[in-house]
Amino acid sequence: MPTPAPGKTPPEIIRNFCIIAHIDHGKSTLADRMLQLTGVVDGRSMRAQYLDKMDIERERGITIKSQAVRMPWQVDGADYVLNMIDTPGHVDFTYEVSRSLAACEGAILLIDAAQGIEAQTLANLYLALEADLHIVPVLNKIDLPGAQPDKYALEIAHLVGCEPSDIFRVSAKTGAGVRELLDHIVADIPHPVGDPKAPPRALIFDSVYDTYRGVVTYVRVFDGELSHREKVLMMSTKAAHETLEVGVISPDPVKAGSLGVGEVGYLITGVKEVRQSRVGDTVTSAANPAKHDLGGYRPPHPMVYAGLYPIDGADFPELREALDKLQLNDAALVYEPETSGALGFGFRVGFLGLLHMEIVRERLERESNLDLISTVPNVVYRVVMEDGTEHIVTNPSEYPEGKIAEVHEPVVRATILTPTDYIGTVMELCQARRGDQQGMDYLSEDRVEIRYLLPLAEIVFDFFDALKSRTKGFASLDYDQAGEQVSKLVKVDILLQGEPVDAFSSIVHTDAAYTYGVAMAKKLKELIPRQQFEVPIQAAIGSRVIARESIRALRKDVLAKCYGGDITRKRKLLEKQKEGKKRMKMVGRVEVPQEAFVAALSTGETSKDKK
Amino acid sequence: MHVPFCAVRCGYCDFNTYTAAELGAAPGSSQDAYLAAARAELDLASRALPDAPPLHSIFFGGGTPTMLPATELAGLLTTVRDRFGLTPDAEVTTEANPESVDRAYLDTLVAAGFTRLSLGMQSARPGVLAVLDRRHTPGRVPQVVHWAREAGFNSVSLDLIYGSPTETLADWEASLDAAIGLEPDHVSAYSLIVEPGTRLAARIGRGELPGIDDDVQADCYTLAEERLVAAGYSAYEVSNWARHGHESLHNLAYWLGQDWWGIGPGAHSHVNGVRWWNVRHPRTYSAALAAGSSPAQAREVLDASDRRVERVLLELRLAPGLPLDVLTDSERRRIPALVASGLAVASGERLRLTLRGRLLADAVIRDLLD
């Protein structure tokens, strides 16, 4: 490769960019095509969607961990270096997106020409505009029969402030237009600028745990130079380590002597936990430290909590081990042991959001082969008592008793993009979820952006599913933290056979408490199979019962016949039933199926076949 | 002896049985082929068990054994007797559908040595019989019972099915009363089970018929117990009631884990802790035996733990209950809870199910076993 070597690349020939796109709009396919055209990956070894590493990502078609690939490109015989930084594409990872954007000078705004822009993409576009990035709007999938490039070009032009004719049209699948797009990146996106003589400053935009190498930290150098065998300092966490290796990804790691101004690459220090190398932190030299960091660092802040319990109590140590292992690779994951009267020993786990929660749970089950019960997710409440004491409640069962003065709950600014046909439906949903409308703008004739302030608790469970099902999948959602508000909230307990089941307790708005209690009792009646005795179900606020149901006693559970001497069949059936029994959780004397702990709260709008 | 032929397939049935239309005219699936193959398997069995003691029970089931001409059924019994011998008080049963036998047929059977007739009455209500696809009219049953008595059967049993879709408790009461009125020696009452893959399951699935209501079945069972006990029968097993001395030896052999050899396609056997079962299709079955090989499809050797589990599973269904020494220490510690719930009683070193416990027998067994 006669291309400029890492560490010896003048910033003038570097272009750092990322791709902002919604899931399924073809980001990975476009990235693949660029890797092929620049010769970084040849056609044969091209694994579809090269950049998405983990299985879960591949299955869900989303990118969780961003990476950076260095690609050589020539325009008119001159060498250039393109660094493509892959950004996460989901609402839970807004902060990580913002750090990836901060590492770039430009962004490709990639829109599916059959679908138009989605809420998360719009949110990320605003982030990119705030970060002063040069935007290159691109319409993808122009070869699709349903594509409406002219319509969506207008929409994008309106958002970005350009002419519809300025918008690139490509098919990442066939490669049409991608070569021209690469040329355009060189021509249009500004090159990085920095002070090569200054003490080094590099922004961490990702860090990934690798079983063999320890933590691999992805950085963008702004000033100075980071070298092999240099003692570096993480400016926020104050951790100092020696670089065992620096290099670039192309698309496999290539060692280098150093990384200079404007370059994007990785460093390895032998650190074992990603928490010691946090996204957003600034790396500098320990011997010659910079005075100021690059700014923008924010420690991860869990928004949603849920209890995770092994179905088999004996698996608790394995669950702890699995969480410890996962945390090596996930700085945002927080957890602490907790005990539930109903579920035994487990952990209260904090997540950035719902997708994060699902991913964590799936990885725990898959990678550690654990059967888990997850409780209904909840947000963090701040409860102020009349005597002025304050409780931070991350688990409804810890909701304080006694005289409560105020309860504060987190709220989010939600942005919903929807076809105009569904404005009424969407507003109805948001109102039902205690939303406060903040505004509405037309993106085009038939699409609007609706903004609401919503309690996080109201969208945490099934809001997205409800939104999707009510708009036939057309609406998209993005949200961002917006502080907290005082609300009238109460804790509703659920009692089985007169005993409260802590895992079913929930904090709900006073006005909804009765409806909630009735629905919950009904739902549990459906979900809990009949037992050998009657099981009364009650919903209660404090000592006041607000709803009651009863599961009638099971009267018959016996197979009449013996299948003509086929005793084997009978025994196998018994074994199967006993296995089924093991997947039940004993709550007092009552056998409760694991689904009941989460499904109980579903409003019925959740699609059952989500997975 | 499994006889795999039926005139029609009843909608609820998932047994290994075939109609003439299903079997077609292919060689190996005729009644003659079946008879030859069954005799060949009897030869195989007698060679395999040269020291087998005389048999104390032979049971012809199906399918519909009485689809065979009476002389053929009688001939099969003769072959069995020739190969193995019978104890003097041996029980020799055949199942029969009311429409498939007449007086002469029954005379032939008794002359050949049959002692017991198990008649598929199922219900006394035409509507219920129709849902079950049974072809006889209710009036046929008293006629056949009468003939059976005249022919000289030692024991007459009626098979009943309760809790089928659309059947009411009143329907069931009428069937019970009709059955008891015929003064049988033995009554088997089975709750209808909707087996997957049957036509009945499909009809329920399509909403043509209502599903099974466990509560109604529980009511039916309780009523059966009440009526039959009042009429002098006692439940010696969950689904079987008999007058004293008329308990079915064949039935008990299953529940007591005794040894038996099942002859015929798909038949199951148990000898000395080994269970095996034959290939299911009559043609494959005949072909195997014609080629001089065993018709067995697979077998399992029960280990000590399997045998113990089976004893709990099977013997707890019997009136005398389960000897406590079959249970482990931890299992025995669960007994007080079962007794307190009114599901079982423990006395004389045995654990017995109560009426409520019989209705919940599978749940009790799951709770009891380690």
mmCIF file with all atom_site columns, C-alpha atoms in Angstrom, chain B residues 61-151:
data_model
loop_
_atom_site.group_PDB
_atom_site.id
_atom_site.type_symbol
_atom_site.label_atom_id
_atom_site.label_alt_id
_atom_site.label_comp_id
_atom_site.label_asym_id
_atom_site.label_entity_id
_atom_site.label_seq_id
_atom_site.pdbx_PDB_ins_code
_atom_site.Cartn_x
_atom_site.Cartn_y
_atom_site.Cartn_z
_atom_site.occupancy
_atom_site.B_iso_or_equiv
_atom_site.pdbx_formal_charge
_atom_site.auth_seq_id
_atom_site.auth_comp_id
_atom_site.auth_asym_id
_atom_site.auth_atom_id
_atom_site.pdbx_PDB_model_num
ATOM 1  C CA . GLY B 1 61  ? -57.432 -54.535 22.211 1.00 0.00 ? 61  GLY B CA 1
ATOM 2  C CA . GLY B 1 62  ? -57.096 -52.129 19.397 1.00 0.00 ? 62  GLY B CA 1
ATOM 3  C CA . GLY B 1 63  ? -58.301 -50.890 17.116 1.00 0.00 ? 63  GLY B CA 1
ATOM 4  C CA . THR B 1 64  ? -61.310 -53.094 17.026 1.00 0.00 ? 64  THR B CA 1
ATOM 5  C CA . PRO B 1 65  ? -60.425 -56.754 17.637 1.00 0.00 ? 65  PRO B CA 1
ATOM 6  C CA . THR B 1 66  ? -63.967 -57.718 16.672 1.00 0.00 ? 66  THR B CA 1
ATOM 7  C CA . MET B 1 67  ? -63.311 -56.482 13.132 1.00 0.00 ? 67  MET B CA 1
ATOM 8  C CA . LEU B 1 68  ? -61.713 -59.931 12.773 1.00 0.00 ? 68  LEU B CA 1
ATOM 9  C CA . PRO B 1 69  ? -64.072 -62.840 12.196 1.00 0.00 ? 69  PRO B CA 1
ATOM 10 C CA . ALA B 1 70  ? -64.888 -64.599 15.486 1.00 0.00 ? 70  ALA B CA 1
ATOM 11 C CA . THR B 1 71  ? -63.143 -67.766 14.323 1.00 0.00 ? 71  THR B CA 1
ATOM 12 C CA . GLU B 1 72  ? -59.923 -65.843 13.652 1.00 0.00 ? 72  GLU B CA 1
ATOM 13 C CA . LEU B 1 73  ? -59.994 -64.197 17.069 1.00 0.00 ? 73  LEU B CA 1
ATOM 14 C CA . ALA B 1 74  ? -60.656 -67.595 18.602 1.00 0.00 ? 74  ALA B CA 1
ATOM 15 C CA . GLY B 1 75  ? -57.841 -69.059 16.521 1.00 0.00 ? 75  GLY B CA 1
ATOM 16 C CA . LEU B 1 76  ? -55.380 -66.449 17.770 1.00 0.00 ? 76  LEU B CA 1
ATOM 17 C CA . LEU B 1 77  ? -56.306 -67.303 21.343 1.00 0.00 ? 77  LEU B CA 1
ATOM 18 C CA . THR B 1 78  ? -55.653 -70.960 20.591 1.00 0.00 ? 78  THR B CA 1
ATOM 19 C CA . THR B 1 79  ? -52.214 -70.091 19.263 1.00 0.00 ? 79  THR B CA 1
ATOM 20 C CA . VAL B 1 80  ? -51.401 -68.135 22.424 1.00 0.00 ? 80  VAL B CA 1
ATOM 21 C CA . ARG B 1 81  ? -52.577 -70.987 24.594 1.00 0.00 ? 81  ARG B CA 1
ATOM 22 C CA . ASP B 1 82  ? -50.513 -73.459 22.556 1.00 0.00 ? 82  ASP B CA 1
ATOM 23 C CA . ARG B 1 83  ? -47.348 -71.416 22.888 1.00 0.00 ? 83  ARG B CA 1
ATOM 24 C CA . PHE B 1 84  ? -47.538 -70.362 26.530 1.00 0.00 ? 84  PHE B CA 1
ATOM 25 C CA . GLY B 1 85  ? -50.350 -72.116 28.359 1.00 0.00 ? 85  GLY B CA 1
ATOM 26 C CA . LEU B 1 86  ? -52.888 -70.391 30.594 1.00 0.00 ? 86  LEU B CA 1
ATOM 27 C CA . THR B 1 87  ? -53.461 -70.506 34.336 1.00 0.00 ? 87  THR B CA 1
ATOM 28 C CA . PRO B 1 88  ? -56.800 -72.149 35.270 1.00 0.00 ? 88  PRO B CA 1
ATOM 29 C CA . ASP B 1 89  ? -58.353 -68.840 36.305 1.00 0.00 ? 89  ASP B CA 1
ATOM 30 C CA . ALA B 1 90  ? -56.798 -66.761 33.504 1.00 0.00 ? 90  ALA B CA 1
ATOM 31 C CA . GLU B 1 91  ? -58.632 -63.605 32.402 1.00 0.00 ? 91  GLU B CA 1
ATOM 32 C CA . VAL B 1 92  ? -59.138 -63.498 28.634 1.00 0.00 ? 92  VAL B CA 1
ATOM 33 C CA . THR B 1 93  ? -60.620 -60.217 27.491 1.00 0.00 ? 93  THR B CA 1
ATOM 34 C CA . THR B 1 94  ? -61.554 -58.742 24.187 1.00 0.00 ? 94  THR B CA 1
ATOM 35 C CA . GLU B 1 95  ? -62.619 -55.226 23.517 1.00 0.00 ? 95  GLU B CA 1
ATOM 36 C CA . ALA B 1 96  ? -65.664 -54.921 21.283 1.00 0.00 ? 96  ALA B CA 1
ATOM 37 C CA . ASN B 1 97  ? -67.742 -52.219 19.709 1.00 0.00 ? 97  ASN B CA 1
ATOM 38 C CA . PRO B 1 98  ? -71.475 -52.768 20.224 1.00 0.00 ? 98  PRO B CA 1
ATOM 39 C CA . GLU B 1 99  ? -72.197 -52.702 16.499 1.00 0.00 ? 99  GLU B CA 1
ATOM 40 C CA . SER B 1 100 ? -69.432 -55.179 15.643 1.00 0.00 ? 100 SER B CA 1
ATOM 41 C CA . VAL B 1 101 ? -70.711 -58.272 17.481 1.00 0.00 ? 101 VAL B CA 1
ATOM 42 C CA . ASP B 1 102 ? -73.831 -60.431 17.602 1.00 0.00 ? 102 ASP B CA 1
ATOM 43 C CA . ARG B 1 103 ? -74.946 -63.394 19.654 1.00 0.00 ? 103 ARG B CA 1
ATOM 44 C CA . ALA B 1 104 ? -73.262 -65.993 17.459 1.00 0.00 ? 104 ALA B CA 1
ATOM 45 C CA . TYR B 1 105 ? -69.996 -64.050 17.498 1.00 0.00 ? 105 TYR B CA 1
ATOM 46 C CA . LEU B 1 106 ? -70.010 -63.938 21.289 1.00 0.00 ? 106 LEU B CA 1
ATOM 47 C CA . ASP B 1 107 ? -70.833 -67.647 21.542 1.00 0.00 ? 107 ASP B CA 1
ATOM 48 C CA . THR B 1 108 ? -67.801 -68.453 19.426 1.00 0.00 ? 108 THR B CA 1
ATOM 49 C CA . LEU B 1 109 ? -65.566 -66.379 21.705 1.00 0.00 ? 109 LEU B CA 1
ATOM 50 C CA . VAL B 1 110 ? -66.798 -67.985 24.908 1.00 0.00 ? 110 VAL B CA 1
ATOM 51 C CA . ALA B 1 111 ? -66.447 -71.443 23.386 1.00 0.00 ? 111 ALA B CA 1
ATOM 52 C CA . ALA B 1 112 ? -62.832 -70.576 22.519 1.00 0.00 ? 112 ALA B CA 1
ATOM 53 C CA . GLY B 1 113 ? -62.094 -69.564 26.125 1.00 0.00 ? 113 GLY B CA 1
ATOM 54 C CA . PHE B 1 114 ? -62.767 -65.836 26.306 1.00 0.00 ? 114 PHE B CA 1
ATOM 55 C CA . THR B 1 115 ? -63.948 -64.890 29.808 1.00 0.00 ? 115 THR B CA 1
ATOM 56 C CA . ARG B 1 116 ? -64.353 -61.176 29.696 1.00 0.00 ? 116 ARG B CA 1
ATOM 57 C CA . LEU B 1 117 ? -65.951 -58.651 27.335 1.00 0.00 ? 117 LEU B CA 1
ATOM 58 C CA . SER B 1 118 ? -65.051 -54.966 27.430 1.00 0.00 ? 118 SER B CA 1
ATOM 59 C CA . LEU B 1 119 ? -67.718 -53.117 25.530 1.00 0.00 ? 119 LEU B CA 1
ATOM 60 C CA . GLY B 1 120 ? -67.169 -49.625 24.101 1.00 0.00 ? 120 GLY B CA 1
ATOM 61 C CA . MET B 1 121 ? -70.424 -48.039 25.240 1.00 0.00 ? 121 MET B CA 1
ATOM 62 C CA . GLN B 1 122 ? -68.927 -44.516 25.706 1.00 0.00 ? 122 GLN B CA 1
ATOM 63 C CA . SER B 1 123 ? -72.276 -42.787 26.213 1.00 0.00 ? 123 SER B CA 1
ATOM 64 C CA . ALA B 1 124 ? -76.013 -43.374 26.319 1.00 0.00 ? 124 ALA B CA 1
ATOM 65 C CA . ARG B 1 125 ? -76.721 -40.085 24.548 1.00 0.00 ? 125 ARG B CA 1
ATOM 66 C CA . PRO B 1 126 ? -76.989 -40.081 20.726 1.00 0.00 ? 126 PRO B CA 1
ATOM 67 C CA . GLY B 1 127 ? -75.680 -36.500 20.577 1.00 0.00 ? 127 GLY B CA 1
ATOM 68 C CA . VAL B 1 128 ? -72.582 -37.371 22.575 1.00 0.00 ? 128 VAL B CA 1
ATOM 69 C CA . LEU B 1 129 ? -71.973 -40.504 20.503 1.00 0.00 ? 129 LEU B CA 1
ATOM 70 C CA . ALA B 1 130 ? -72.209 -38.364 17.376 1.00 0.00 ? 130 ALA B CA 1
ATOM 71 C CA . VAL B 1 131 ? -69.570 -35.899 18.628 1.00 0.00 ? 131 VAL B CA 1
ATOM 72 C CA . LEU B 1 132 ? -67.349 -38.898 19.356 1.00 0.00 ? 132 LEU B CA 1
ATOM 73 C CA . ASP B 1 133 ? -68.021 -40.397 15.893 1.00 0.00 ? 133 ASP B CA 1
ATOM 74 C CA . ARG B 1 134 ? -69.307 -43.597 17.475 1.00 0.00 ? 134 ARG B CA 1
ATOM 75 C CA . ARG B 1 135 ? -71.580 -45.511 15.130 1.00 0.00 ? 135 ARG B CA 1
ATOM 76 C CA . HIS B 1 136 ? -73.775 -47.562 17.422 1.00 0.00 ? 136 HIS B CA 1
ATOM 77 C CA . THR B 1 137 ? -77.170 -46.526 18.723 1.00 0.00 ? 137 THR B CA 1
ATOM 78 C CA . PRO B 1 138 ? -77.621 -46.410 22.495 1.00 0.00 ? 138 PRO B CA 1
ATOM 79 C CA . GLY B 1 139 ? -80.128 -49.265 22.282 1.00 0.00 ? 139 GLY B CA 1
ATOM 80 C CA . ARG B 1 140 ? -77.507 -51.637 20.926 1.00 0.00 ? 140 ARG B CA 1
ATOM 81 C CA . VAL B 1 141 ? -75.577 -51.716 24.229 1.00 0.00 ? 141 VAL B CA 1
ATOM 82 C CA . PRO B 1 142 ? -78.233 -53.431 26.427 1.00 0.00 ? 142 PRO B CA 1
ATOM 83 C CA . GLN B 1 143 ? -78.732 -55.934 23.617 1.00 0.00 ? 143 GLN B CA 1
ATOM 84 C CA . VAL B 1 144 ? -75.047 -56.864 23.502 1.00 0.00 ? 144 VAL B CA 1
ATOM 85 C CA . VAL B 1 145 ? -74.769 -57.009 27.305 1.00 0.00 ? 145 VAL B CA 1
ATOM 86 C CA . HIS B 1 146 ? -77.725 -59.352 27.336 1.00 0.00 ? 146 HIS B CA 1
ATOM 87 C CA . TRP B 1 147 ? -76.132 -61.584 24.683 1.00 0.00 ? 147 TRP B CA 1
ATOM 88 C CA . ALA B 1 148 ? -72.837 -61.561 26.545 1.00 0.00 ? 148 ALA B CA 1
ATOM 89 C CA . ARG B 1 149 ? -74.536 -62.752 29.704 1.00 0.00 ? 149 ARG B CA 1
ATOM 90 C CA . GLU B 1 150 ? -76.373 -65.450 27.769 1.00 0.00 ? 150 GLU B CA 1
ATOM 91 C CA . ALA B 1 151 ? -73.194 -66.490 26.017 1.00 0.00 ? 151 ALA B CA 1
#
